Amino acid sequence: MAISTRPSQWAIPLGVSLGVPIGLYITFILLGAFPFFQRHFLYAHRINTLFWHNLNKPEYWGFARNQVTPFSLTTVDEETIYAWHILPLPTYVRHEDKLQAQQPGFSDDITKTASFKLLKDDPEARLVIYFHGNAGHIAQGFRSESYHTLTDSSCYHVLAIDYRGFGKSTGTPSETGLLHDGAAAVDWAMHVAGIPASRIIIMGQSLGTAVTSAVAEHFALQGVEFAGVILIAGFSSLPTLLSSYAAAGFIPVLSPLRLIPPLLRFFQSFIVDKWKSADRLAHVVSLTQTRLRLTFIHAKNDLEIPCHESDALFKSAASAIIHEDLDDDSFSSWKELRTLRRDDGTFIATATGDPDIVIREELVPYGGHNEVMMSAAVSLAVMRSFGLDASSS
């Protein structure tokens, strides 16, 4: 009896169904080897809702009239960076009549506005400088909600920026460029608004944690120490992250290549912007002369950046305290002695050192990659950084 050599009726559909995604993945990886495409994939800065959202009308996102003042900053390399200054509502309500009378919308000279004067003329004003993640613009998605969380019932002003190439900002994003953007925000806060670093927190989420780490190191080299440095859903370095990162929570980047380590290292070598946050934060710790409050917050259910990335950041920073590069097992034992574990698998780890250094890592149960920004852990980290906890009273 002859044996049929015809392919199974399922073979062709199966081959197509497997071949298409594999082909797309290979195309994506090959395009990512070129800096132009790589930066578009990484920063996703062209994906935004500017076509139907007017950033100069913050009331759309639930802010009071003139609670937010849109304006622009200029970087050292002459890029124009779009920014929001957001007033805390307790301050707003005390000066509501004056603020209601202010001309709304974008300010060509923010120093002439009532909102700016409420920041500059208050000797106790505290400022959170917020660096957002990739894609979108300054108010896209959950970002406006995170500003509300920080300002609705607190005394904190917020300064948020769109990096170069994002939203209404000029230029094209790169690691060096985003560092310039972050430094411009801090320089504006200290030298235009007159807020000392001791009353400034720099905070980042996702990609913004890399910007925050770079900015913290940049100013630590100048002897500047902030009230706090807070990183939410951070990562140790971009090459390390991409070996486990899933875009949108399910689209792998380099993780399939982990089965072939030499091939993984080969493609990692093409990554242009390294964003070595772990190394930078260790340097910040080593440069600290007076005080440092460094906080890592991550959600256990973060599907985009795995929470072990914050473990790596904590290890790097804490190792700079103990001046010893412990192996993984030794460090785990050291960390366990300084960890409070909860029955839901979350924890708080705290490392302290001299002069006055407190490094804290908190794993929270919920919030995913983005909504974790609205968790109480973030607001509490701000309070501790500003010295409002019991241990600082």
Tab-separated table of C-alpha atoms in Angstrom:
chain	number	residue	atom	x	y	z
A	1	MET	CA	0.000	0.000	0.000
A	2	ALA	CA	1.427	3.364	-1.018
A	3	ILE	CA	2.189	5.863	1.717
A	4	SER	CA	0.971	9.362	0.987
A	5	THR	CA	3.731	11.952	0.790
A	6	ARG	CA	1.331	14.896	0.669
A	7	PRO	CA	1.775	17.346	3.545
A	8	SER	CA	-0.798	17.228	6.291
A	9	GLN	CA	-3.744	19.556	5.758
A	10	TRP	CA	-2.578	21.354	8.922
A	11	ALA	CA	1.075	21.699	7.944
A	12	ILE	CA	0.765	24.787	5.731
A	13	PRO	CA	-1.528	26.779	8.050
A	14	LEU	CA	0.675	25.835	10.997
A	15	GLY	CA	3.809	26.885	9.143
A	16	VAL	CA	2.255	30.220	8.214
A	17	SER	CA	0.947	30.833	11.730
A	18	LEU	CA	4.415	30.236	13.150
A	19	GLY	CA	6.355	31.818	10.317
A	20	VAL	CA	4.612	35.190	10.364
A	21	PRO	CA	5.317	36.081	14.014
A	22	ILE	CA	8.829	34.652	13.804
A	23	GLY	CA	9.469	36.679	10.651
A	24	LEU	CA	8.118	39.826	12.254
A	25	TYR	CA	10.252	39.226	15.344
A	26	ILE	CA	13.421	38.766	13.273
A	27	THR	CA	12.609	41.920	11.297
A	28	PHE	CA	12.051	43.850	14.535
A	29	ILE	CA	15.380	42.647	15.978
A	30	LEU	CA	17.314	43.464	12.809
A	31	LEU	CA	15.783	46.941	12.559
A	32	GLY	CA	16.587	47.474	16.243
A	33	ALA	CA	20.284	47.140	15.444
A	34	PHE	CA	20.098	50.570	13.763
A	35	PRO	CA	20.163	53.532	16.212
A	36	PHE	CA	17.335	55.387	14.415
A	37	PHE	CA	14.852	52.529	14.728
A	38	GLN	CA	16.199	51.426	18.084
A	39	ARG	CA	15.493	54.803	19.680
A	40	HIS	CA	12.022	54.926	18.173
A	41	PHE	CA	11.308	51.481	19.627
A	42	LEU	CA	12.798	52.376	23.019
A	43	TYR	CA	11.376	55.840	23.567
A	44	ALA	CA	8.172	55.461	21.507
A	45	HIS	CA	8.043	59.262	21.653
A	46	ARG	CA	5.876	59.614	18.544
A	47	ILE	CA	3.025	57.636	20.094
A	48	ASN	CA	0.817	60.286	21.669
A	49	THR	CA	-2.628	61.843	21.683
A	50	LEU	CA	-1.694	65.403	20.695
A	51	PHE	CA	-4.106	65.212	17.749
A	52	TRP	CA	-7.077	65.467	20.107
A	53	HIS	CA	-5.589	66.674	23.414
A	54	ASN	CA	-4.528	70.269	24.046
A	55	LEU	CA	-1.802	70.198	26.685
A	56	ASN	CA	-2.226	73.938	27.248
A	57	LYS	CA	-5.667	73.266	28.725
A	58	PRO	CA	-4.885	71.120	31.783
A	59	GLU	CA	-8.466	71.515	33.042
A	60	TYR	CA	-9.308	68.658	30.662
A	61	TRP	CA	-7.501	66.349	33.098
A	62	GLY	CA	-9.429	67.584	36.119
A	63	PHE	CA	-7.160	70.368	37.344
A	64	ALA	CA	-8.510	73.649	38.668
A	65	ARG	CA	-8.191	76.731	36.478
A	66	ASN	CA	-4.524	77.777	36.591
A	67	GLN	CA	-3.591	75.056	39.051
A	68	VAL	CA	-1.278	73.979	36.227
A	69	THR	CA	0.918	76.457	34.387
A	70	PRO	CA	2.371	75.149	31.094
A	71	PHE	CA	5.702	76.720	30.136
A	72	SER	CA	9.021	75.792	28.545
A	73	LEU	CA	12.644	75.310	29.576
A	74	THR	CA	15.788	75.637	27.486
A	75	THR	CA	18.527	73.018	27.767
A	76	VAL	CA	22.276	73.529	27.517
A	77	ASP	CA	22.146	72.326	23.917
A	78	GLU	CA	19.319	74.740	23.063
A	79	GLU	CA	16.367	72.343	22.928
A	80	THR	CA	12.996	73.632	24.137
A	81	ILE	CA	11.417	71.386	26.749
A	82	TYR	CA	7.702	71.560	27.518
A	83	ALA	CA	6.828	71.564	31.225
A	84	TRP	CA	3.981	71.795	33.718
A	85	HIS	CA	4.189	73.474	37.103
A	86	ILE	CA	1.382	71.999	39.233
A	87	LEU	CA	0.270	73.735	42.426
A	88	PRO	CA	-0.812	71.753	45.491
A	89	LEU	CA	-4.536	72.284	46.084
A	90	PRO	CA	-4.125	73.417	49.737
A	91	THR	CA	-1.957	76.271	48.432
A	92	TYR	CA	-4.302	76.892	45.516
A	93	VAL	CA	-7.407	77.282	47.676
A	94	ARG	CA	-5.736	79.935	49.858
A	95	HIS	CA	-4.979	82.046	46.778
A	96	GLU	CA	-7.865	81.037	44.530
A	97	ASP	CA	-9.074	84.529	43.618
A	98	LYS	CA	-5.618	85.597	42.496
A	99	LEU	CA	-5.108	82.407	40.495
A	100	GLN	CA	-8.541	82.568	38.856
A	101	ALA	CA	-7.647	86.022	37.561
A	102	GLN	CA	-4.409	84.815	35.962
A	103	GLN	CA	-4.412	84.406	32.190
A	104	PRO	CA	-4.839	80.656	31.545
A	105	GLY	CA	-2.847	78.512	29.164
A	106	PHE	CA	0.802	78.476	28.125
A	107	SER	CA	2.992	81.088	29.798
A	108	ASP	CA	5.752	82.736	27.786
A	109	ASP	CA	7.264	84.014	31.049
A	110	ILE	CA	6.282	81.886	33.991
A	111	THR	CA	8.189	84.115	36.417
A	112	LYS	CA	5.441	86.742	36.026
A	113	THR	CA	2.620	84.383	37.007
A	114	ALA	CA	0.925	84.175	40.380
A	115	SER	CA	1.486	80.414	40.469
A	116	PHE	CA	5.256	80.790	40.091
A	117	LYS	CA	5.394	83.408	42.843
A	118	LEU	CA	3.585	81.025	45.184
A	119	LEU	CA	6.453	78.604	44.629
A	120	LYS	CA	9.361	81.039	44.714
A	121	ASP	CA	8.175	83.249	47.583
A	122	ASP	CA	7.365	80.402	49.973
A	123	PRO	CA	10.432	79.689	52.151
A	124	GLU	CA	8.988	76.278	53.020
A	125	ALA	CA	7.919	75.234	49.507
A	126	ARG	CA	8.685	71.624	48.607
A	127	LEU	CA	8.986	70.456	45.013
A	128	VAL	CA	8.751	67.022	43.373
A	129	ILE	CA	10.377	66.870	39.943
A	130	TYR	CA	8.705	64.051	38.023
A	131	PHE	CA	10.285	62.157	35.124
A	132	HIS	CA	7.763	59.988	33.271
A	133	GLY	CA	8.226	56.749	31.337
A	134	ASN	CA	8.451	56.151	27.611
A	135	ALA	CA	5.729	56.872	25.036
A	136	GLY	CA	2.997	59.457	25.212
A	137	HIS	CA	3.185	62.983	26.547
A	138	ILE	CA	3.206	64.752	29.875
A	139	ALA	CA	-0.492	64.083	30.612
A	140	GLN	CA	-1.130	60.886	28.697
A	141	GLY	CA	-2.748	57.869	30.315
A	142	PHE	CA	-2.315	57.551	34.062
A	143	ARG	CA	0.194	60.436	34.375
A	144	SER	CA	-2.345	63.138	35.192
A	145	GLU	CA	-3.774	60.885	37.912
A	146	SER	CA	-0.330	60.539	39.452
A	147	TYR	CA	-0.009	64.339	39.598
A	148	HIS	CA	-3.377	64.523	41.327
A	149	THR	CA	-2.204	61.930	43.843
A	150	LEU	CA	0.807	64.073	44.688
A	151	THR	CA	-0.937	67.458	44.806
A	152	ASP	CA	-4.624	67.060	45.733
A	153	SER	CA	-4.128	67.027	49.500
A	154	SER	CA	-0.446	67.760	50.069
A	155	CYS	CA	1.756	70.828	50.220
A	156	TYR	CA	4.001	69.644	47.378
A	157	HIS	CA	4.459	71.455	44.099
A	158	VAL	CA	5.157	69.223	41.083
A	159	LEU	CA	7.317	70.009	38.066
A	160	ALA	CA	6.796	67.558	35.190
A	161	ILE	CA	8.511	67.694	31.812
A	162	ASP	CA	8.259	66.114	28.388
A	163	TYR	CA	11.707	65.003	27.235
A	164	ARG	CA	13.068	66.138	23.881
A	165	GLY	CA	11.059	64.656	21.039
A	166	PHE	CA	8.105	63.937	23.341
A	167	GLY	CA	4.854	65.906	23.200
A	168	LYS	CA	5.524	69.564	22.409
A	169	SER	CA	9.273	69.427	23.169
A	170	THR	CA	11.786	69.873	20.361
A	171	GLY	CA	14.602	67.529	19.421
A	172	THR	CA	15.163	63.783	19.290
A	173	PRO	CA	15.597	61.572	22.373
A	174	SER	CA	18.899	59.983	23.380
A	175	GLU	CA	20.505	59.091	26.693
A	176	THR	CA	22.689	62.200	26.737
A	177	GLY	CA	19.786	64.347	25.585
A	178	LEU	CA	17.391	63.158	28.289
A	179	LEU	CA	20.067	63.803	30.907
A	180	HIS	CA	20.309	67.378	29.620
A	181	ASP	CA	16.502	67.670	29.863
A	182	GLY	CA	16.408	66.409	33.428
A	183	ALA	CA	19.304	68.649	34.436
A	184	ALA	CA	17.501	71.645	32.898
A	185	ALA	CA	14.457	70.939	35.084
A	186	VAL	CA	16.591	70.823	38.226
A	187	ASP	CA	18.548	73.933	37.244
A	188	TRP	CA	15.280	75.803	36.696
A	189	ALA	CA	13.995	74.698	40.087
A	190	MET	CA	17.145	75.736	41.942
A	191	HIS	CA	18.241	78.828	40.053
A	192	VAL	CA	14.995	80.317	38.703
A	193	ALA	CA	12.450	79.211	41.282
A	194	GLY	CA	15.052	79.421	44.039
A	195	ILE	CA	14.243	76.088	45.686
A	196	PRO	CA	17.267	74.531	47.429
A	197	ALA	CA	18.062	70.897	46.700
A	198	SER	CA	17.189	70.037	50.309
A	199	ARG	CA	13.544	70.780	49.415
A	200	ILE	CA	13.546	68.960	46.057
A	201	ILE	CA	12.733	65.319	45.353
A	202	ILE	CA	13.561	63.824	41.984
A	203	MET	CA	11.221	60.981	41.067
A	204	GLY	CA	10.933	58.720	38.037
A	205	GLN	CA	8.764	55.882	36.786
A	206	SER	CA	9.941	53.217	34.317
A	207	LEU	CA	12.217	54.983	31.787
A	208	GLY	CA	12.011	57.973	34.128
A	209	THR	CA	13.955	56.002	36.752
A	210	ALA	CA	16.915	55.900	34.373
A	211	VAL	CA	16.645	59.665	33.857
A	212	THR	CA	16.361	60.167	37.622
A	213	SER	CA	19.470	58.059	38.273
A	214	ALA	CA	21.452	59.946	35.647
A	215	VAL	CA	20.331	63.322	37.019
A	216	ALA	CA	21.109	62.262	40.602
A	217	GLU	CA	24.654	61.285	39.584
A	218	HIS	CA	25.122	64.458	37.515
A	219	PHE	CA	24.355	66.671	40.504
A	220	ALA	CA	26.085	64.432	43.069
A	221	LEU	CA	29.299	65.068	41.147
A	222	GLN	CA	28.691	68.765	41.878
A	223	GLY	CA	28.075	68.114	45.565
A	224	VAL	CA	24.296	68.613	45.275
A	225	GLU	CA	22.176	66.371	47.524
A	226	PHE	CA	18.413	66.201	47.100
A	227	ALA	CA	15.789	65.634	49.765
A	228	GLY	CA	15.044	62.329	48.099
A	229	VAL	CA	15.527	60.146	45.035
A	230	ILE	CA	12.546	57.878	44.303
A	231	LEU	CA	12.468	55.226	41.574
A	232	ILE	CA	9.204	53.436	40.742
A	233	ALA	CA	9.292	50.337	38.491
A	234	GLY	CA	12.962	50.845	37.762
A	235	PHE	CA	15.589	48.767	35.973
A	236	SER	CA	19.307	48.196	36.461
A	237	SER	CA	20.475	48.783	32.882
A	238	LEU	CA	18.868	48.692	29.468
A	239	PRO	CA	20.815	45.688	28.097
A	240	THR	CA	19.915	43.674	31.204
A	241	LEU	CA	16.283	44.777	31.092
A	242	LEU	CA	15.765	43.924	27.438
A	243	SER	CA	16.814	40.337	28.092
A	244	SER	CA	13.600	39.900	30.129
A	245	TYR	CA	11.396	42.838	29.081
A	246	ALA	CA	8.017	42.340	27.438
A	247	ALA	CA	6.599	45.384	25.642
A	248	ALA	CA	2.988	46.001	26.680
A	249	GLY	CA	3.419	43.079	29.039
A	250	PHE	CA	3.454	40.324	26.406
A	251	ILE	CA	5.681	41.222	23.404
A	252	PRO	CA	9.213	39.884	24.067
A	253	VAL	CA	12.264	41.887	23.048
A	254	LEU	CA	15.499	39.941	23.587
A	255	SER	CA	14.179	37.351	26.030
A	256	PRO	CA	13.832	34.588	23.360
A	257	LEU	CA	17.586	34.912	22.766
A	258	ARG	CA	18.460	33.958	26.340
A	259	LEU	CA	18.501	30.351	25.192
A	260	ILE	CA	21.602	31.249	23.159
A	261	PRO	CA	23.772	33.477	25.433
A	262	PRO	CA	26.410	34.381	22.778
A	263	LEU	CA	23.644	35.541	20.422
A	264	LEU	CA	22.018	37.519	23.236
A	265	ARG	CA	25.315	39.252	24.031
A	266	PHE	CA	25.831	39.961	20.340
A	267	PHE	CA	22.521	41.813	20.020
A	268	GLN	CA	23.020	43.549	23.382
A	269	SER	CA	26.252	45.015	21.967
A	270	PHE	CA	24.173	47.012	19.478
A	271	ILE	CA	22.246	48.844	22.210
A	272	VAL	CA	23.192	52.511	21.906
A	273	ASP	CA	21.740	53.996	25.092
A	274	LYS	CA	22.872	51.784	27.976
A	275	TRP	CA	21.151	53.558	30.899
A	276	LYS	CA	23.338	51.939	33.595
A	277	SER	CA	21.245	53.016	36.563
A	278	ALA	CA	22.652	50.483	39.012
A	279	ASP	CA	26.186	51.781	38.486
A	280	ARG	CA	25.045	55.391	38.664
A	281	LEU	CA	23.198	54.941	41.945
A	282	ALA	CA	26.173	53.166	43.524
A	283	HIS	CA	28.225	56.208	42.518
A	284	VAL	CA	25.643	58.548	44.074
A	285	VAL	CA	25.857	56.626	47.362
A	286	SER	CA	29.655	56.782	47.328
A	287	LEU	CA	29.559	60.549	46.707
A	288	THR	CA	27.073	61.332	49.498
A	289	GLN	CA	28.596	63.656	52.088
A	290	THR	CA	25.595	64.629	54.222
A	291	ARG	CA	22.251	62.915	53.577
A	292	LEU	CA	20.582	60.535	51.103
A	293	ARG	CA	17.061	59.108	50.976
A	294	LEU	CA	16.953	56.618	48.114
A	295	THR	CA	13.727	54.644	47.588
A	296	PHE	CA	12.830	51.850	45.174
A	297	ILE	CA	9.168	50.891	44.712
A	298	HIS	CA	7.942	48.067	42.513
A	299	ALA	CA	4.662	46.187	42.122
A	300	LYS	CA	4.713	42.431	42.474
A	301	ASN	CA	2.340	42.152	39.488
A	302	ASP	CA	4.386	44.336	37.127
A	303	LEU	CA	4.257	42.433	33.810
A	304	GLU	CA	6.551	44.794	31.894
A	305	ILE	CA	9.596	45.292	34.108
A	306	PRO	CA	10.053	42.375	36.524
A	307	CYS	CA	10.389	43.331	40.168
A	308	HIS	CA	13.784	41.632	40.459
A	309	GLU	CA	15.158	44.653	38.581
A	310	SER	CA	14.569	46.752	41.711
A	311	ASP	CA	16.365	44.040	43.693
A	312	ALA	CA	19.392	44.628	41.466
A	313	LEU	CA	19.197	48.397	42.002
A	314	PHE	CA	18.974	47.918	45.766
A	315	LYS	CA	21.936	45.522	45.740
A	316	SER	CA	24.124	47.932	43.801
A	317	ALA	CA	23.276	50.926	46.001
A	318	ALA	CA	23.486	48.996	49.281
A	319	SER	CA	26.826	47.445	48.302
A	320	ALA	CA	28.223	50.960	48.057
A	321	ILE	CA	27.261	51.443	51.736
A	322	ILE	CA	29.054	48.346	52.981
A	323	HIS	CA	32.004	48.918	50.615
A	324	GLU	CA	31.975	45.289	49.640
A	325	ASP	CA	30.923	43.442	46.520
A	326	LEU	CA	29.221	40.406	48.026
A	327	ASP	CA	28.209	37.444	45.900
A	328	ASP	CA	24.491	36.857	45.419
A	329	ASP	CA	24.106	34.388	48.281
A	330	SER	CA	26.065	36.511	50.766
A	331	PHE	CA	24.169	39.635	49.826
A	332	SER	CA	20.810	37.834	50.083
A	333	SER	CA	21.703	36.804	53.643
A	334	TRP	CA	22.784	40.352	54.476
A	335	LYS	CA	19.591	41.800	52.982
A	336	GLU	CA	17.335	39.285	54.731
A	337	LEU	CA	18.480	40.581	58.119
A	338	ARG	CA	17.203	44.021	57.085
A	339	THR	CA	13.919	42.910	55.499
A	340	LEU	CA	10.379	42.910	56.817
A	341	ARG	CA	8.406	40.269	54.938
A	342	ARG	CA	4.623	40.176	54.677
A	343	ASP	CA	2.386	37.139	54.268
A	344	ASP	CA	1.388	38.167	50.715
A	345	GLY	CA	4.947	37.835	49.437
A	346	THR	CA	5.743	41.555	49.523
A	347	PHE	CA	8.444	43.143	51.664
A	348	ILE	CA	10.303	46.235	52.810
A	349	ALA	CA	14.114	46.133	52.911
A	350	THR	CA	16.103	48.954	54.498
A	351	ALA	CA	19.831	49.594	54.412
A	352	THR	CA	21.424	52.415	56.368
A	353	GLY	CA	24.897	53.864	56.410
A	354	ASP	CA	27.068	56.848	57.154
A	355	PRO	CA	26.816	59.759	56.893
A	356	ASP	CA	22.978	59.801	56.940
A	357	ILE	CA	22.027	57.327	54.232
A	358	VAL	CA	18.774	55.378	54.080
A	359	ILE	CA	18.104	53.077	51.121
A	360	ARG	CA	14.663	51.477	51.059
A	361	GLU	CA	13.137	48.947	48.687
A	362	GLU	CA	9.421	48.224	48.854
A	363	LEU	CA	7.567	45.560	46.911
A	364	VAL	CA	3.842	46.282	46.856
A	365	PRO	CA	1.215	43.678	45.881
A	366	TYR	CA	-0.739	45.585	43.231
A	367	GLY	CA	-0.512	48.411	40.730
A	368	GLY	CA	1.180	46.740	37.812
A	369	HIS	CA	3.659	48.817	35.864
A	370	ASN	CA	1.765	52.109	35.761
A	371	GLU	CA	-0.977	52.327	38.389
A	372	VAL	CA	1.631	51.687	41.084
A	373	MET	CA	2.277	55.421	40.775
A	374	MET	CA	-0.999	56.034	42.613
A	375	SER	CA	-0.148	53.698	45.503
A	376	ALA	CA	0.237	54.958	49.047
A	377	ALA	CA	3.836	53.704	48.965
A	378	VAL	CA	4.776	56.555	46.624
A	379	SER	CA	3.180	59.288	48.765
A	380	LEU	CA	4.760	57.800	51.885
A	381	ALA	CA	8.161	57.759	50.198
A	382	VAL	CA	7.770	61.466	49.452
A	383	MET	CA	6.877	62.171	53.084
A	384	ARG	CA	9.870	60.229	54.376
A	385	SER	CA	12.200	61.958	51.931
A	386	PHE	CA	11.031	65.351	53.175
A	387	GLY	CA	11.619	64.202	56.768
A	388	LEU	CA	7.952	63.978	57.737
A	389	ASP	CA	8.202	60.478	59.230
A	390	ALA	CA	8.375	59.866	62.968
A	391	SER	CA	12.075	59.038	62.915
A	392	SER	CA	12.828	62.541	61.614
A	393	SER	CA	10.609	64.491	63.992
